[in-house]
XYZ file of C-alpha atoms in Angstrom:
286
model
C -3.887 20.623 0.002
C -3.143 23.660 -2.156
C -0.830 25.227 -3.138
C 1.053 21.883 -3.978
C 3.505 20.560 -6.584
C 2.016 19.418 -9.904
C 2.058 15.758 -10.979
C 0.389 12.646 -9.710
C 0.335 10.129 -12.541
C 3.763 8.219 -12.371
C 5.702 5.104 -12.468
C 9.178 4.786 -10.823
C 11.800 2.921 -9.170
C 12.407 2.636 -5.375
C 15.757 4.196 -4.398
C 15.067 4.042 -0.588
C 12.501 1.996 1.423
C 11.552 1.812 5.175
C 8.655 -0.955 4.291
C 9.885 -4.626 4.054
C 7.495 -5.088 1.444
C 9.221 -2.918 -1.067
C 12.812 -3.236 -2.021
C 15.394 -0.855 -3.505
C 15.428 -1.286 -7.404
C 11.699 -2.486 -7.598
C 9.497 -0.730 -10.001
C 6.226 0.618 -8.614
C 3.296 2.795 -9.419
C 1.419 4.648 -6.440
C -2.026 5.970 -6.444
C -2.632 9.586 -5.716
C -4.692 8.955 -2.777
C -5.284 6.281 0.030
C -8.589 5.750 1.826
C -8.742 5.527 5.601
C -11.076 2.383 5.866
C -12.467 3.701 8.973
C -14.836 6.527 8.056
C -18.436 6.229 7.329
C -18.007 6.098 3.453
C -15.111 3.547 3.734
C -17.566 1.320 5.859
C -20.013 1.643 3.112
C -17.625 0.428 0.399
C -17.409 3.828 -1.139
C -13.721 4.465 -0.583
C -13.527 7.162 -3.287
C -15.682 9.271 -1.120
C -13.566 8.875 2.081
C -13.477 11.865 4.270
C -9.764 11.262 5.254
C -8.159 10.693 1.808
C -4.368 10.836 1.971
C -3.252 12.948 -1.070
C 0.009 12.696 -3.118
C 1.188 15.161 -5.716
C 4.541 16.285 -6.895
C 5.678 13.620 -9.437
C 6.950 16.135 -11.734
C 10.394 15.652 -10.070
C 13.409 13.437 -10.084
C 12.254 11.914 -6.742
C 8.986 11.683 -4.749
C 8.457 10.638 -1.011
C 5.306 8.467 -0.840
C 3.408 9.024 2.304
C 3.199 5.963 4.611
C -0.731 5.493 4.290
C -0.131 5.283 0.353
C 2.736 2.908 0.736
C 0.631 0.624 2.829
C -2.711 0.809 1.018
C -2.221 1.995 -2.517
C 1.496 1.366 -3.772
C 1.946 -1.527 -6.237
C 4.890 -3.309 -7.950
C 4.825 -3.915 -11.617
C 7.007 -6.314 -13.617
C 9.878 -5.230 -15.833
C 7.870 -6.535 -18.868
C 5.502 -3.384 -18.407
C 6.791 -0.193 -19.550
C 6.932 2.826 -17.268
C 4.966 4.818 -19.743
C 2.146 2.197 -19.883
C 2.226 1.749 -15.955
C 1.999 5.492 -15.572
C -1.619 5.157 -17.087
C -2.831 3.220 -14.011
C -4.689 6.239 -12.368
C -6.272 7.407 -15.676
C -7.583 3.929 -16.477
C -8.786 3.455 -12.738
C -11.041 6.273 -12.787
C -12.306 5.353 -16.156
C -12.901 1.698 -14.721
C -14.933 2.949 -11.810
C -16.863 5.278 -14.238
C -17.608 2.443 -16.509
C -19.078 0.163 -13.897
C -21.162 3.046 -12.585
C -22.521 3.464 -16.079
C -23.954 -0.182 -16.154
C -23.007 -0.609 -19.734
C -24.426 -3.817 -21.294
C -23.862 -5.804 -24.362
C -25.500 -4.230 -27.432
C -25.931 -0.883 -25.958
C -25.548 2.193 -28.027
C -23.180 4.416 -25.998
C -22.353 8.178 -26.392
C -18.977 9.387 -24.998
C -19.356 13.225 -24.969
C -15.801 14.546 -24.717
C -12.829 12.907 -26.391
C -9.629 13.891 -24.378
C -7.651 11.204 -22.766
C -10.499 10.312 -20.386
C -13.023 10.076 -23.344
C -10.641 7.981 -25.374
C -10.139 5.508 -22.563
C -13.891 5.101 -22.252
C -14.254 4.157 -25.958
C -11.356 1.671 -25.574
C -13.076 -0.001 -22.498
C -16.529 -0.081 -24.104
C -15.107 -1.869 -27.088
C -12.803 -4.208 -24.944
C -15.379 -5.077 -22.302
C -18.625 -5.444 -23.977
C -19.921 -7.062 -27.170
C -21.690 -5.595 -30.011
C -21.430 -2.093 -28.463
C -22.028 0.788 -30.631
C -20.000 3.936 -29.692
C -20.831 7.428 -30.572
C -18.163 9.912 -29.782
C -18.600 13.691 -29.727
C -15.940 16.302 -29.687
C -14.572 19.180 -31.997
C -10.884 18.858 -32.513
C -10.095 17.347 -35.720
C -6.945 15.497 -34.220
C -8.969 13.883 -31.279
C -11.970 13.102 -33.590
C -9.536 11.149 -35.820
C -8.102 9.438 -32.625
C -11.698 8.565 -31.551
C -12.143 6.647 -34.671
C -8.911 4.769 -34.003
C -9.709 4.156 -30.382
C -12.903 2.399 -31.780
C -15.691 4.719 -32.161
C -18.230 3.777 -34.713
C -19.368 7.379 -35.213
C -17.834 10.643 -34.469
C -19.729 14.023 -34.472
C -18.640 17.556 -34.001
C -20.804 19.501 -31.491
C -19.925 22.660 -33.353
C -20.984 21.605 -36.703
C -23.499 18.709 -36.411
C -27.044 18.695 -35.058
C -26.570 16.164 -32.545
C -30.020 15.152 -31.539
C -30.795 14.749 -35.316
C -27.801 12.603 -36.070
C -28.427 10.513 -32.876
C -31.988 9.834 -33.808
C -30.936 8.622 -37.228
C -28.898 5.832 -35.369
C -31.229 5.005 -32.748
C -34.945 4.732 -32.101
C -35.286 7.029 -29.193
C -31.842 8.251 -28.305
C -28.746 6.598 -26.782
C -28.993 3.954 -23.966
C -26.056 5.463 -21.900
C -24.103 8.694 -21.989
C -20.803 9.381 -20.148
C -20.298 13.058 -20.011
C -16.614 13.762 -20.117
C -16.148 17.527 -20.547
C -16.900 18.872 -17.130
C -19.061 21.741 -18.859
C -22.535 22.567 -17.500
C -23.764 23.350 -20.975
C -22.879 19.783 -22.082
C -24.559 18.290 -18.973
C -27.828 19.938 -20.060
C -27.616 18.857 -23.756
C -27.028 15.261 -22.590
C -30.598 15.334 -21.378
C -31.569 15.792 -24.904
C -29.785 12.901 -26.338
C -30.695 10.056 -23.762
C -33.560 7.515 -24.536
C -36.470 7.030 -22.085
C -35.120 4.534 -19.587
C -31.306 5.574 -20.188
C -28.695 6.628 -18.046
C -26.367 9.584 -18.072
C -23.126 9.376 -15.978
C -21.986 12.893 -15.283
C -18.260 11.985 -15.195
C -16.677 15.444 -16.112
C -16.420 17.622 -12.858
C -17.926 21.268 -13.589
C -16.878 24.230 -11.650
C -18.094 24.177 -7.897
C -21.007 26.737 -8.296
C -22.442 25.349 -11.700
C -25.946 24.577 -11.852
C -28.096 22.774 -14.628
C -31.975 22.815 -15.087
C -33.482 19.284 -15.273
C -36.825 18.793 -16.741
C -38.973 17.022 -14.039
C -41.236 15.509 -16.506
C -38.670 13.862 -18.491
C -36.976 12.690 -15.277
C -40.120 11.037 -13.746
C -42.134 9.835 -16.936
C -39.163 8.825 -19.060
C -37.591 7.155 -16.061
C -34.048 8.746 -17.004
C -31.309 7.984 -14.472
C -28.630 10.734 -13.690
C -25.654 9.952 -11.698
C -22.139 11.094 -11.060
C -18.919 9.006 -10.476
C -15.659 10.351 -9.057
C -12.135 9.268 -8.449
C -10.932 5.784 -7.822
C -10.398 3.248 -5.103
C -7.753 0.617 -4.439
C -9.851 -1.924 -6.186
C -9.783 -0.082 -9.398
C -6.100 0.690 -9.263
C -5.429 -3.093 -8.919
C -7.938 -3.668 -11.758
C -6.209 -0.971 -13.948
C -2.776 -2.355 -13.598
C -3.965 -5.865 -14.387
C -5.426 -4.626 -17.438
C -2.293 -2.741 -18.350
C -0.100 -5.875 -17.896
C -2.157 -7.492 -20.727
C -2.785 -6.390 -24.278
C -6.708 -5.747 -23.825
C -6.367 -2.058 -24.655
C -3.854 0.373 -26.169
C -3.124 3.243 -24.249
C 0.224 4.253 -26.065
C -1.631 5.819 -28.826
C -2.887 8.480 -26.342
C 0.668 9.658 -25.868
C 1.172 12.655 -28.140
C 4.913 12.932 -27.417
C 7.686 12.394 -25.020
C 9.256 15.446 -23.152
C 12.111 16.086 -20.593
C 11.354 17.329 -17.192
C 13.113 20.525 -18.092
C 10.482 21.003 -20.731
C 7.618 20.786 -18.339
C 6.216 24.345 -18.841
C 6.175 23.805 -22.534
C 4.404 20.205 -21.853
C 1.629 21.875 -19.719
C 0.924 24.675 -22.405
C 0.412 21.898 -24.863
C -1.959 20.230 -22.751
C -3.764 23.427 -22.003
C -4.041 24.316 -25.516
C -5.548 20.871 -26.512
C -2.646 20.133 -28.908
C -1.551 17.113 -26.907
C -3.801 14.203 -25.280
C -1.116 12.893 -22.934
C 2.645 13.892 -22.733
C 5.135 11.440 -21.010
C 7.690 13.395 -19.052
C 10.919 11.681 -18.395
C 13.130 13.054 -15.644
């Protein structure tokens, strides 16, 4: 519900517990939602679409109270060998893992990641870590983020403000890319993706646009070129658990996405840095 306090990606230590499963002093991460497991969508295995999701915000604080439903269904311990900063990436990685699965990425695919903020960078890392012989094309405009995309594993990085994207992609592929993960949430980018995908390819519209946004879809291309368009949203307990398992390994580096550490008292400045695009992720330490 809005208005609400800010912050929902966090790791912390239990200082009071009414649940026998969790003890004072244990380190935990909590998802920002918990499904009901009873509604139509939960019964269909689509927990991210649960009509009764329990939400949790307000982690920009010294302490936070975690609702009982989330404690029961989406609160997890993590070992002291895992840093709090790394553990706090669980939700970001979980939504990317769901999006990755829904993109049906295969070995030797050529993938386009359009948008290279924290989410796009995570997708680049996952593609390189979870599939073999993957070619990743990243698209953005920030010099800092383009450099980071190369560090994250992108084979090619293009600037949508400077480069002729269709021309550049056709130099690298026969007919266009196999899969596109759109991670900007801009309707004009959603439309542009239709020009970059190959016949038989798939576009995952991962970035959420404004509620009343619309795009035009060429019906000829959709039918005769057999293009698949789909969306993916949020996460579920399965992906939270999978993300936490990955973070306890050295499979991917997420620390490179932390632009800086700041104190809770500096939160306003931190939010301004995020809005301006001068930071990827900022670790807030109460």
